Coordinates of C-alpha atoms and ligand atoms in Angstrom, one line a residue:
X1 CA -4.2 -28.5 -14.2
X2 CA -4.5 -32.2 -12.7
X3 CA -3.4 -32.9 -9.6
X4 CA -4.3 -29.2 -7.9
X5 CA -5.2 -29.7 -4.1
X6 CA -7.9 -27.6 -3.4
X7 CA -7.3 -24.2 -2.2
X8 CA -9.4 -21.7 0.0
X9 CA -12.1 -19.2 -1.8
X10 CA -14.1 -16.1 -1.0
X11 CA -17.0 -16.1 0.1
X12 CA -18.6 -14.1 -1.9
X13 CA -18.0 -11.5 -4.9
X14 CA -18.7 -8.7 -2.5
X15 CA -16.3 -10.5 -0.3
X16 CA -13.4 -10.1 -2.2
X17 CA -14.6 -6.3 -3.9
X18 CA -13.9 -5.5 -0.5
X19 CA -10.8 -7.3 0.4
X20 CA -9.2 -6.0 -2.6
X21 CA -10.3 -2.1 -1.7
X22 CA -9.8 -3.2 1.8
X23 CA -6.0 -3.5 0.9
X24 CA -6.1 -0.4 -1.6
X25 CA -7.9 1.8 0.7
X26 CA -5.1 3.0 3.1
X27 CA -2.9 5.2 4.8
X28 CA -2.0 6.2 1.5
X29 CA -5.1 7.3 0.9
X30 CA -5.9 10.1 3.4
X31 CA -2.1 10.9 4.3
X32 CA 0.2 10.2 1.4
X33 CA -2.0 11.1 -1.2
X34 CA -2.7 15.0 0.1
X35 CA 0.9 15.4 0.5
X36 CA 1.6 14.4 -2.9
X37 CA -1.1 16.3 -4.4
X38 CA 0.3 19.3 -2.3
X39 CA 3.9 18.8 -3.0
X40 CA 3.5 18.6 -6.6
X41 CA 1.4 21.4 -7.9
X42 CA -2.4 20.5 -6.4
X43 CA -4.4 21.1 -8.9
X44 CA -1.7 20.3 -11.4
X45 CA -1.0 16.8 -10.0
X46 CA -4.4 15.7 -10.8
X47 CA -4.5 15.4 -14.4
X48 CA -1.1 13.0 -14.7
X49 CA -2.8 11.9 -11.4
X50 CA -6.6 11.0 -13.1
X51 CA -4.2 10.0 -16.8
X52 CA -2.3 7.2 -14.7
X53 CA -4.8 5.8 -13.3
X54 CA -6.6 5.4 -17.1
X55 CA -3.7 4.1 -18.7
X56 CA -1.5 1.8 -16.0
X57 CA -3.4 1.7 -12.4
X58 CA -6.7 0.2 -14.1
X59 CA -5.2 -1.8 -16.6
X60 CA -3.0 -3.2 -14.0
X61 CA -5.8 -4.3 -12.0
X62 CA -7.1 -5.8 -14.8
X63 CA -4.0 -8.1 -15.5
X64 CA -3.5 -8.7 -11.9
X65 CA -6.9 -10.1 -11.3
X66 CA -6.7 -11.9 -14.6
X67 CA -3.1 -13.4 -13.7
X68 CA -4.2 -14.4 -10.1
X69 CA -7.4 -16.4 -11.1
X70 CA -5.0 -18.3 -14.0
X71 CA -2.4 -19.1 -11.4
X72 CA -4.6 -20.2 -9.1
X73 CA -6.4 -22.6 -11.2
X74 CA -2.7 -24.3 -11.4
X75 CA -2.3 -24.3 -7.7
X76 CA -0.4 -21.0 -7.2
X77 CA -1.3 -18.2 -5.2
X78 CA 2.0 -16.1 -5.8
X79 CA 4.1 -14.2 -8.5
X80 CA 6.8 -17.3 -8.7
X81 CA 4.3 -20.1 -9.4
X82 CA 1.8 -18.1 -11.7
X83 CA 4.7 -16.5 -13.7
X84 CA 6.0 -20.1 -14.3
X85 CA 2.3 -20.9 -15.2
X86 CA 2.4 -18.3 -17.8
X87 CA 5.5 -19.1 -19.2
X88 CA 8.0 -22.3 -18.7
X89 CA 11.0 -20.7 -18.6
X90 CA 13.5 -21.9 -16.1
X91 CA 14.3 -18.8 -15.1
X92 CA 11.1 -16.6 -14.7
X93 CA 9.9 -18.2 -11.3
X94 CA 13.0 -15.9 -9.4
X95 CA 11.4 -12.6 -10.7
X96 CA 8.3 -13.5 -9.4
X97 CA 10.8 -13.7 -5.8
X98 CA 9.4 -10.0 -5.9
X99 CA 5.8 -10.7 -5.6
X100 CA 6.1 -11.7 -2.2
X101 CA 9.5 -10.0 -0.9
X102 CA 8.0 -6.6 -2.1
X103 CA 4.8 -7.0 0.2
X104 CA 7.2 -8.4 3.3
X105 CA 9.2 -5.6 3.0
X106 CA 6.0 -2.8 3.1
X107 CA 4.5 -4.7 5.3
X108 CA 7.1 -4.4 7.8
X109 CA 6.7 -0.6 8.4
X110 CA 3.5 -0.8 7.8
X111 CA 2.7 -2.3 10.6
X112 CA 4.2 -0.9 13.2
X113 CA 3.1 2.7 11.5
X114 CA -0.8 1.1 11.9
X115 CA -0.2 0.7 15.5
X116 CA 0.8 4.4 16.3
X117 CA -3.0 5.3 15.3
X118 CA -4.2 2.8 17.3
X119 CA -2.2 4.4 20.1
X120 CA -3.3 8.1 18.7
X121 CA -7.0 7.1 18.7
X122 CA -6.6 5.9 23.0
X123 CA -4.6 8.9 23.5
X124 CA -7.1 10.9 22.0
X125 CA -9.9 9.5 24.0
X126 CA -8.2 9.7 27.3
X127 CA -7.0 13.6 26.6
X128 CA -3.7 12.9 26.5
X129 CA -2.7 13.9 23.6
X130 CA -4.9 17.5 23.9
X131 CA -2.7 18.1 26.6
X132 CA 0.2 19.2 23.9
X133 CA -0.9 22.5 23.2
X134 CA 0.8 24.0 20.0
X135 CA 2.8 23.0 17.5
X136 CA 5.9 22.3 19.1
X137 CA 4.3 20.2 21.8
X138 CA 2.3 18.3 19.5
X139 CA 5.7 17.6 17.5
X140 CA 7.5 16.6 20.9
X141 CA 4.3 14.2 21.7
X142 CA 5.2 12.1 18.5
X143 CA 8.8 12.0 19.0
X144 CA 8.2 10.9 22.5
X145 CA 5.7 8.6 21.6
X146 CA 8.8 7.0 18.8
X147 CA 11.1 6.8 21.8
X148 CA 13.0 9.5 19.8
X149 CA 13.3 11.4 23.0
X150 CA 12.2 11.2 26.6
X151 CA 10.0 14.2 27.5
X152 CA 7.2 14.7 29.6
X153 CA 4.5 13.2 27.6
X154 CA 6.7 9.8 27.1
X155 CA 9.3 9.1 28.9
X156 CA 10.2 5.1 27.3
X157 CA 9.0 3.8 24.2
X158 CA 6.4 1.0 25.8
X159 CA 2.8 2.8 25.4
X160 CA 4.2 2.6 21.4
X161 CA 5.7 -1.3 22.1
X162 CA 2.1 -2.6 23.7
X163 CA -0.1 -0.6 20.7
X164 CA 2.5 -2.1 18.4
X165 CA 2.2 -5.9 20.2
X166 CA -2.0 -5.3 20.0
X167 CA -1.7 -4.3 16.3
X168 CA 0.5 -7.4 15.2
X169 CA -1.4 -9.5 17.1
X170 CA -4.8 -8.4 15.8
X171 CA -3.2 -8.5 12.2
X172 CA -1.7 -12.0 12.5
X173 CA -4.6 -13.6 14.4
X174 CA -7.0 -12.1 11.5
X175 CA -4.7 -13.5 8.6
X176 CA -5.1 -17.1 10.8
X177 CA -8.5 -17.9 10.2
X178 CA -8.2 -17.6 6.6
X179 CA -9.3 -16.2 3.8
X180 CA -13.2 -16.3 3.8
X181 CA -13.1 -16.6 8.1
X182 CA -10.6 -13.9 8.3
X183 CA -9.6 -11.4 6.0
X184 CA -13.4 -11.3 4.2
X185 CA -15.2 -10.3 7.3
X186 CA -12.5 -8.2 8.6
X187 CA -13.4 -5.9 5.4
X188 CA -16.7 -6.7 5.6
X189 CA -16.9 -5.1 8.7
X190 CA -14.2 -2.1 8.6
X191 CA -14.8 -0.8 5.4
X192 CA -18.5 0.2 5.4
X193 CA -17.3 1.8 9.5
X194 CA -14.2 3.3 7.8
X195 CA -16.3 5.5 5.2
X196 CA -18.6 6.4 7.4
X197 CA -16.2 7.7 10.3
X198 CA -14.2 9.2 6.8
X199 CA -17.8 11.2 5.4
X200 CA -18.6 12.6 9.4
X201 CA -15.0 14.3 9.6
X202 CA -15.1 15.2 5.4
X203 CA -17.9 17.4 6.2
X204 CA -17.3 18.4 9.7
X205 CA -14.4 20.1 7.5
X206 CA -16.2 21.0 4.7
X207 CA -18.7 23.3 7.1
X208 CA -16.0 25.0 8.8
X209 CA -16.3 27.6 6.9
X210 CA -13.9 30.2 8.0
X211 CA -12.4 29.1 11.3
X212 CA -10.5 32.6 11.8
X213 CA -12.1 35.3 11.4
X214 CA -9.0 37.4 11.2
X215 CA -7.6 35.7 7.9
X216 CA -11.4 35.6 5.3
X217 CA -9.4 34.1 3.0
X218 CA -8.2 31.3 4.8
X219 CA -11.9 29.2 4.3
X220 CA -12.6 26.0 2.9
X221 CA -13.5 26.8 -0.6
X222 CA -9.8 28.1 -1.3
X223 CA -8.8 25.1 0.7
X224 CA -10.2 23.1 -1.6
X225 CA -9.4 25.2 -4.4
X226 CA -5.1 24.8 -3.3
X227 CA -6.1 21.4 -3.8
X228 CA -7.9 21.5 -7.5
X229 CA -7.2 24.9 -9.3
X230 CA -4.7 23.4 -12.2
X231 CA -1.5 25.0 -12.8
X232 CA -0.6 23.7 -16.0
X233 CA 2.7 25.0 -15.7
X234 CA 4.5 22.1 -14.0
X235 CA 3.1 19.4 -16.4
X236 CA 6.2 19.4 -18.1
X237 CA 8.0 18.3 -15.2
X238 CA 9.0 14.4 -15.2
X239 CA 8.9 14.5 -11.0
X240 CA 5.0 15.4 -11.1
X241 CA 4.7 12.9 -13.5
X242 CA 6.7 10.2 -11.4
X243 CA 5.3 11.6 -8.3
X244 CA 1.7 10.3 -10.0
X245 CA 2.0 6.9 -11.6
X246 CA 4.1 6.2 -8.3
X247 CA 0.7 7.6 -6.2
X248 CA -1.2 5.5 -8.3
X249 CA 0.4 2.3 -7.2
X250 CA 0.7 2.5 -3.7
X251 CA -2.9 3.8 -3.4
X252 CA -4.3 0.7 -5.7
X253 CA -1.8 -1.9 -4.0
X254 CA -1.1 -2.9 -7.8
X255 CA 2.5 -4.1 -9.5
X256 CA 3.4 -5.6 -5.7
X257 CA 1.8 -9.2 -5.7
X258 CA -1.4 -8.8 -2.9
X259 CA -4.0 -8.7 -5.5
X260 CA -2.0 -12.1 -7.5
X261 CA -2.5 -13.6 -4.5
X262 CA -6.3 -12.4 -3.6
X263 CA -7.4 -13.1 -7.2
X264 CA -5.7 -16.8 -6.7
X265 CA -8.9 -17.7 -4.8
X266 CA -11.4 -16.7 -7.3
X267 CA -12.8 -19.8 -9.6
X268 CA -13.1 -19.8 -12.8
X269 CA -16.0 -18.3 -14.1
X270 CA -15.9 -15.3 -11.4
X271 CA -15.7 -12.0 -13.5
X272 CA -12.5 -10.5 -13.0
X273 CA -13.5 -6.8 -15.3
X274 CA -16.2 -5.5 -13.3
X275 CA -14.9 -6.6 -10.0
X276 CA -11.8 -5.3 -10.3
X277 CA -12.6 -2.1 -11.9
X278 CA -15.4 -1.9 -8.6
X279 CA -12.7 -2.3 -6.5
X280 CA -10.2 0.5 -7.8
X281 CA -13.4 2.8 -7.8
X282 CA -13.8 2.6 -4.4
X283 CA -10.5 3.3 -3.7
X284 CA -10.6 6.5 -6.0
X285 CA -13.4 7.5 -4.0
X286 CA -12.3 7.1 -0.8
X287 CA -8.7 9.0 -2.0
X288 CA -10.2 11.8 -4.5
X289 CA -13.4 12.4 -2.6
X290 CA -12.5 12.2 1.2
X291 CA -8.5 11.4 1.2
X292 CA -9.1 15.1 -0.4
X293 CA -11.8 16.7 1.2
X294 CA -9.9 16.6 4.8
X295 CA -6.6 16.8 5.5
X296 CA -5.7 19.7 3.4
X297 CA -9.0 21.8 3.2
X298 CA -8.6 21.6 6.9
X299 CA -5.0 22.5 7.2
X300 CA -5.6 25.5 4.7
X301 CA -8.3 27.0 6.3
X302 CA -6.5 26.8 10.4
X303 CA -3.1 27.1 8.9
X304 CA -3.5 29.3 5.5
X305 CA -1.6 29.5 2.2
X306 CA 1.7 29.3 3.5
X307 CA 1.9 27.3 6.1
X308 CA 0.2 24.7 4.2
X309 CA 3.3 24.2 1.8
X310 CA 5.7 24.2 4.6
X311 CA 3.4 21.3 6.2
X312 CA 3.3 19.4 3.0
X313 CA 6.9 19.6 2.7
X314 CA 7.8 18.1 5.6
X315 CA 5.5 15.2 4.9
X316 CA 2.5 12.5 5.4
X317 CA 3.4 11.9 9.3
X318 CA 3.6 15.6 10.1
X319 CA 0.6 16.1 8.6
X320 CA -1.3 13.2 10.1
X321 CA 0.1 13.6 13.6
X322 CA 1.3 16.7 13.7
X323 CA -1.3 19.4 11.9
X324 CA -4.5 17.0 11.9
X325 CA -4.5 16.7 16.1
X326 CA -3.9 20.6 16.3
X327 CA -6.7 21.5 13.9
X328 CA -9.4 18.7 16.4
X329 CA -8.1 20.8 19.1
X330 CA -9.6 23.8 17.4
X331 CA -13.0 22.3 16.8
X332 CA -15.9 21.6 19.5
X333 CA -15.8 18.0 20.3
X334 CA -12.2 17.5 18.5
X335 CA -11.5 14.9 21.1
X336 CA -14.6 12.8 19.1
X337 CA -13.3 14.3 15.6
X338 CA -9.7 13.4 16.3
X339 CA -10.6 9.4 17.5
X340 CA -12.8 8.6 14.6
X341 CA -10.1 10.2 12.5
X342 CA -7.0 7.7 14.1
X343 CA -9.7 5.1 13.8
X344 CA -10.5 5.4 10.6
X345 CA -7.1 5.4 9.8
X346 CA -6.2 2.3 12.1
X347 CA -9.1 0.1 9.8
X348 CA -7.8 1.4 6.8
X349 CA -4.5 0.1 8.1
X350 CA -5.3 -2.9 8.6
X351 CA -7.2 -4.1 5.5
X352 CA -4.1 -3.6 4.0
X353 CA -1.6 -4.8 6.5
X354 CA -3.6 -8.2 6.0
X355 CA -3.1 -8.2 2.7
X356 CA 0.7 -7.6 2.5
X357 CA 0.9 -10.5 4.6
X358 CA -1.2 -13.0 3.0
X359 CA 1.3 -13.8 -0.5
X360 CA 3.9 -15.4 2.2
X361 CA 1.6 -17.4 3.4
X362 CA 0.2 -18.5 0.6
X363 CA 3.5 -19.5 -0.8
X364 CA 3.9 -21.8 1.9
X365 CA 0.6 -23.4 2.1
X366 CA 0.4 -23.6 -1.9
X367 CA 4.4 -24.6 -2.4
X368 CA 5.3 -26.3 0.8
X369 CA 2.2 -28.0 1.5
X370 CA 2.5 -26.5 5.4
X371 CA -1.3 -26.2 7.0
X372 CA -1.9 -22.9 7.4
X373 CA -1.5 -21.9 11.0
X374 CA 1.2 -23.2 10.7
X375 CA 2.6 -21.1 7.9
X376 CA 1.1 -17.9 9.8
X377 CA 3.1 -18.8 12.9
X378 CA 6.3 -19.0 11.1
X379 CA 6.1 -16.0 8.9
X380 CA 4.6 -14.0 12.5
X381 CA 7.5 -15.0 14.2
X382 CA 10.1 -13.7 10.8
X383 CA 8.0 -10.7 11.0
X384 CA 8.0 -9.9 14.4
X385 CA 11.5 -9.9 14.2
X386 CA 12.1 -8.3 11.2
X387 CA 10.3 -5.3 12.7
X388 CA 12.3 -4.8 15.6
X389 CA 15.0 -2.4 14.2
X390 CA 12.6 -0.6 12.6
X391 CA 10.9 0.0 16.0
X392 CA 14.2 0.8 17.5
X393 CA 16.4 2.0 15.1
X394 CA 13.5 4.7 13.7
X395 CA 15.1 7.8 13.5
X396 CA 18.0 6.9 10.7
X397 CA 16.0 6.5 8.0
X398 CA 15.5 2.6 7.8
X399 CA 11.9 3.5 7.1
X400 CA 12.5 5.8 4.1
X401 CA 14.7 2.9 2.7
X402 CA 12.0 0.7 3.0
X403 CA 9.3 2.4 1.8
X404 CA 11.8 3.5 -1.2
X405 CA 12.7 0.1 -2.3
X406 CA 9.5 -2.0 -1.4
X407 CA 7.0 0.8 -1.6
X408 CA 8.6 2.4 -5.2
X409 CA 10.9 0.8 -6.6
X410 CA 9.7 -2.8 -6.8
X411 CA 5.9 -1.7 -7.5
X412 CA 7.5 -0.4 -11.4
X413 CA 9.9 -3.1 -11.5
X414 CA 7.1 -5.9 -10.7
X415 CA 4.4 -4.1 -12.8
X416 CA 6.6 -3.9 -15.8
X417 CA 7.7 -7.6 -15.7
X418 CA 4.0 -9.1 -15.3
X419 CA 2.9 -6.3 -17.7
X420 CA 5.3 -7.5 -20.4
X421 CA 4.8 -11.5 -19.7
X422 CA 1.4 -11.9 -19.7
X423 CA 0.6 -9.4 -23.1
X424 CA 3.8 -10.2 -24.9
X425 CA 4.8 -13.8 -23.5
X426 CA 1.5 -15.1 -22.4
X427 CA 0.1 -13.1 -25.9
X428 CA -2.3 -10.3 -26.1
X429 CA -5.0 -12.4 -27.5
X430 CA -4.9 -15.3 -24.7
X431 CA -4.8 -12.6 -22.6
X432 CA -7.4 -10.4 -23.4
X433 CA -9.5 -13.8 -23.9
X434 CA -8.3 -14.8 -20.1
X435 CA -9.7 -11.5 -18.8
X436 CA -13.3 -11.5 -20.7
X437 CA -13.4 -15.2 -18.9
X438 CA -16.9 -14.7 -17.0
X439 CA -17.1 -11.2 -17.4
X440 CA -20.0 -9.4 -16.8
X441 CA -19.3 -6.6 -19.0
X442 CA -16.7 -6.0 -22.3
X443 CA -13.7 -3.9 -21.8
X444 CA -13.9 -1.2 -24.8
X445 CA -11.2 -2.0 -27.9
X446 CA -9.3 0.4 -27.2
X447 CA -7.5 -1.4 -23.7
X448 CA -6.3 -4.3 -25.8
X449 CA -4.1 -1.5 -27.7
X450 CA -3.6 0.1 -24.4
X451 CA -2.6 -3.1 -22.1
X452 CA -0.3 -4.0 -25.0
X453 CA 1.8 -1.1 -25.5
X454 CA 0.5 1.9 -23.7
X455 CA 1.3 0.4 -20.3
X456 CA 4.2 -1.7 -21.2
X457 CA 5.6 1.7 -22.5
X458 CA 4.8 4.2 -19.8
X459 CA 6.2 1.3 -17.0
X460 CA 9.8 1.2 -19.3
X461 CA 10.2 4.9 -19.6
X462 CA 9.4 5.0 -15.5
X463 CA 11.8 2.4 -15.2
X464 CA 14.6 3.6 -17.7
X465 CA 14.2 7.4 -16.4
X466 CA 14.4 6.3 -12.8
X467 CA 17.7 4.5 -13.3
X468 CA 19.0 7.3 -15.8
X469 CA 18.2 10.3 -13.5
X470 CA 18.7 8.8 -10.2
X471 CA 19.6 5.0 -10.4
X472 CA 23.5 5.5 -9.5
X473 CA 23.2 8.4 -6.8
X474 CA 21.0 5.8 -5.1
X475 CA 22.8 2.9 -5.4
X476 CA 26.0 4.9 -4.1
X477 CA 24.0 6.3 -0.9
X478 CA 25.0 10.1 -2.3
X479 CA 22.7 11.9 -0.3
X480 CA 22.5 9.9 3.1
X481 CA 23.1 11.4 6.1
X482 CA 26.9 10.6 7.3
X483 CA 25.4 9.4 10.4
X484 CA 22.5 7.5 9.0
X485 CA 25.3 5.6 6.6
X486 CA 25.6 1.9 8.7
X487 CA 21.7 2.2 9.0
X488 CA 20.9 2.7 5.7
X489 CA 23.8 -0.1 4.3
X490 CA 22.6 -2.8 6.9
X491 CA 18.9 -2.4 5.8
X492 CA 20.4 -3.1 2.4
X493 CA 22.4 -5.6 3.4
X494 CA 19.2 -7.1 4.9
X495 CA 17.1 -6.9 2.3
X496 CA 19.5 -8.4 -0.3
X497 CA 19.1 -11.4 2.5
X498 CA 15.7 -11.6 2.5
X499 CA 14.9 -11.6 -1.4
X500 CA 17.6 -14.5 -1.5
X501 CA 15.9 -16.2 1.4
X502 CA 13.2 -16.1 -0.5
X503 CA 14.4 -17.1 -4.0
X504 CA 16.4 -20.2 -2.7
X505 CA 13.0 -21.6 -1.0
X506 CA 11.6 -21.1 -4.4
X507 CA 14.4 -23.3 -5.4
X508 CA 13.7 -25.7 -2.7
X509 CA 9.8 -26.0 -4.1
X510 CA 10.7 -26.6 -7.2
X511 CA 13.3 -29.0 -7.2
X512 CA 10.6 -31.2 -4.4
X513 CA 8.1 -30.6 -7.1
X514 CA 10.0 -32.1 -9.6
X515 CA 11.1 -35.0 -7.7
X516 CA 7.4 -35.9 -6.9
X517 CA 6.5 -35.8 -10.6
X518 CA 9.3 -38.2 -11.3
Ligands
LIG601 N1 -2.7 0.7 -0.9 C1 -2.3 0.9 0.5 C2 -2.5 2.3 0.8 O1 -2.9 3.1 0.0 O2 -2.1 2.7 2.0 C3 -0.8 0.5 0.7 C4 -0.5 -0.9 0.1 C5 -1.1 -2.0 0.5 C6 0.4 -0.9 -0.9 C7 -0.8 -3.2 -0.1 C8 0.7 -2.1 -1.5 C9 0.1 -3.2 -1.1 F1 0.4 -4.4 -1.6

C-alpha cells in the first residue's frame, strides 16, 4: 500500500448513498421494470423478483462496496487493478477488462436514449407532442422523432441530434468536475427533485379512480392488482426466474463495475454494510413503490386488461413514449403530468449515465497517471463517436445487441467472477472481515453462508443455463432479422474491438508499472 498517490473522495456519506442510488435509480426503474413485471406473470414475478434481490442483488452490493474501498486503498478504482489487488495472478487483471468495457458499452445507448426525454419533456411543454392525437400518431411522433421516418411531426433527425448534443454535454461536463464537485451534487440535487416529481404523478394515478366510466372494471385497484395478485403457476418457469435476477441487476447497477469504482473513493473506516444496503433500499423504493405505482396502474385503467399485455409485449419504449403521453393527454393538466414525468426520467438518466462513465476515467487517472480533464476529454471524444451509429443506424437492432451483451450478459458473467474471487480466492473470512471494516451495524450469520455459496451458486446456474439454453443460437445470430444481419455482426465485430482496446491498455499499465518498480 506505499507509494499510492492520493485519489479523490466523497464528500460526504450521504454523498455517495446518493451517488450510488443515483446510478441505480433509472430508466430501469420506472420503464423496464413494469414491463418485466408485466411480461412475466405480475404478481408472479415478484416473489423470484423480492428472492433475488435477498440472495444475489444485496449481497452483491455488499461485495462491490467491500471490493471498491480495498482496491482503492491500493490505488485502483477499477475491476483490472482491484482484482489483481485481490489476487496476483498474472492473468486475472484481463477479466477485470469487463469492469469497465461493460459500463462503456451501456453507457453508449444510454445516453443517447436519456436525451430523447429531454427532448419529450420540451416537446411536452411546447404542445407539440399533444398534437399527435391517438395511438398511431403518437407511434409516428417517436419514429419521427428517431429519424426512422420523415412525417409531419419530424421531418430530419436534428431536434433528436441537438437534445442528444445538450445531454452528452451536460453528462460529460458533470463527470469533469469530479467526483465530490461533480457527480455528488449532481445527486444531491436530482434525486430528492426526482422522487418528488415521481410521488406527484404516482398519486395523480393512484386517484384516477376510474377514468371511463363505460369499462368499471378498468380502475386503479385492478390496475394495481395486474401488477401484484400472484399467480404461482409460472414459478416453475426458468424465463421468470432469469427475467428476475437479470431485473435485479440492471436496476441496482451491480456485477458491471460503477459501484467498484464509486466505492474506490471511500476511506478506510467508511461503513460499507449500512451504506450500501441504504442505497439498494432506495432504489427498491423508488422501483417497487413508484416504478410500480405508475406506468402500469395507469395503462390498465385508460387501456384495460387486454390491451395492457399487448403494450407490455411490445416493450419499455412503447410504454414510456408511446402509452404514458396518451394516458397525460387524457388527464387535466397532462401537459404538466407528462413534463415532470420526461423529467423525472431525464434525472434518473443521468445519475446513471454519470456513473457508467466514470470507471474509464478512473482507469486512466489511476493507471495512466493522465489529469483528469484530460482523461474526460479523451474518453468524450471515444464516446461521442462510438454513439454515432447507434444514433443513425437505430432501427436494426444495434441497440438490442447492446443492451443484450453489456446490459445482460456481462452483468452475470462479471458478478460471478468477483463473486467467486473475493469469497473463494480472496477467502470468506478476509472477506467477511473486509466488509464489517467500520461498519455501523453486523450483517446476520446467515450472509457469510449465503455470499459464499448461495450467490456463487445461483450466478453459475444463470451462467451455465444461459449458455445451455440459448448460448449457441446467439452466438450463430439464429433469430436476427436477414436484413439486420451486417448490423448486428459489425456491432460485434466492434465490440470484440473495444474490449481488446481495452485489455491491451491494461497491458500497457502494467508492463509501465513494472518498469517503474524496477
Ligand atoms: N441501474 C440503472 C437503471 O436502473 O436504469 C441502469 C444502470 C446504470 C445499469 C449503471 C448498470 C450501471 F452500471
Amino acid at each position: 500500500m506505499v507509494d499510492v498517490k492520493p485519489r479523490q473522495s466523497w464528500g460526504s456519506k450521504l454523498g455517495i448513498i446518493l451517488a450510488v442510488a443515483g446510478s441505480a435509480v433509472g430508466l430501469g426503474n420506472f420503464l423496464r421494470f413494469p414491463v418485466q413485471a408485466a411480461q412475466n406473470g405480475g404478481g408472479a414475478f415478484m416473489l423470484p423478483y423480492f428472492i433475488s434481490l435477498l440472495l444475489l442483488g444485496i449481497p452483491l452490493m455488499w461485495i462491490e462496496w467491500a471490493v471498491g474501498r480495498y482496491g482503492g486503498l491500493f490505488g485502483h478504482g477499477t475491476a483490472p487493478g482491484m482484482f489483481h489487488s485481490l489476487w496476483k495472478n498474472r492473468f486475472i487483471k484481463y477479466f477485470g477488462v469487463i469492469g469497465i468495457f461493460g459500463p462503456l458499452v451501456i453507457l453508449i445507448y444510454y445516453t443517447y436514449i436519456e436525451s430523447w426525454l429531454l427532448g419529450y419533456a420540451f416537446f411536452s411543454l411546447t404542445g407539440h407532442l399533444s398534437q399527435a392525437v391517438g395511438v398511431e400518431s403518437k407511434g409516428a411522433f417517436l419514429s419521427g422523432y428517431q429519424g426512422l421516418v420523415q412525417n409531419q411531426f419530424f421531418q430530419n433527425l436534428w431536434p433528436a441530434y441537438i437534445f442528444f448534443v445538450i445531454t452528452f454535454l451536460a453528462n460529460f461536463w458533470i463527470i469533469s468536475r469530479g467526483i465530490k464537485g461533480g457527480i455528488e451534487i449532481l445527486c444531491k440535487i436530482a434525486m430528492p427533485i426526482l422522487f418528488i416529481f415521481g410521488a406527484i404523478v404516482a398519486v395523480r394515478v393512484l386517484t384516477l379512480g376510474v377514468p371511463d366510466l363505460t369499462h368499471p372494471d378498468w380502475n386503479i385497484v385492478n390496475g394495481l392488482g395486474y401488477l401484484w395478485n400472484p399467480d404461482f403457476s409460472v414459478l416453475t418457469s426458468a424465463k421468470v426466474w432469469l427475467a428476475a435476477a437479470g431485473q435485479i441487476f440492471f436496476t441496482l447497477s451491480v456485477g458491471i463495475g460503477v459501484i467498484l469504482t464509486y466505492a474506490s473513493y471511500l476511506t478506510k473506516g467508511d461503513d460499507v454494510v449500512l451504506s450500501g444496503l441504504t442505497a439498494a433500499a432506495t432504489n427498491e423504493t423508488a422501483e417497487v413503490v413508484l416504478g410500480g405505482s405508475i406506468a402500469i396502474p395507469a395503462a390498465f385503467a385508460f387501456l384495460g386488461p387486454v390491451a395492457i399485455t399487448a403494450v407490455a409485449q411490445s416493450g419499455a419504449f412503447n410504454l414510456g413514449f408511446v402509452t404514458m403521453p396518451l394516458i397525460f393527454d387524457k388527464i387535466p393538466l397532462g401537459m404538466i403530468f407528462s413534463f415532470l414525468w420526461f423529467v423525472l426520467l431525464f434525472l434518473a438518466g443521468i445519475t446513471s449515465s454519470v456513473s457508467l462513465a466514470e470507471p474509464a476515467v478512473a482507469f486512466m487517472e489511476d493507471e495512466f497517471n493522465l489529469d483528469r480533464k484530460k482523461a474526460v476529454w479523451i474518453l468524450g471524444i471515444a464516446v461521442f463517436l462510438l454513439i454515432q451509429p447507434v444514433i443513425f443506424l437505430l432501427g436494426h437492432g444495434v441497440v438490442d445487441e447492446l443492451d443484450f451483451w453489456g446490459g445482460t450478459f456481462c452483468l452475470v458473467l462479471f458478478a460471478t467472477i468477483e463473486t467467486i474471487l473475493f469469497t473463494w480466492v480472496f477467502g470468506i473470512d478476509r472477506a467477511w472481515e473486509e466488509i464489517h471494516h467500520g461498519a455501523e451495524m453486523k450483517l446476520p450469520k446467515i450472509y457469510k453462508f449465503i455470499i459464499k455459496y448461495v450467490t456463487p451458486l445461483i450466478l453459475i446456474v444463470i451462467l451455465a443455463s444461459w449458455i445451455w439454453q440459448q448460448g449457441l443460437s446467439v452466438i450463430l445470430m439464429q433469430g436476427v432479422t436477414p436484413a439486420n444481419l451486417p448490423y448486428i455482426l459489425g456491432t460485434r465485430i466492434a465490440l470484440v474491438g473495444l474490449f481488446l482496446a481495452i485489455a491491451i491498455l491494461v497491458k500497457i499499465a502494467w508492463r509501465k508499472r513494472k518498469a517503474k518498480q524496477e
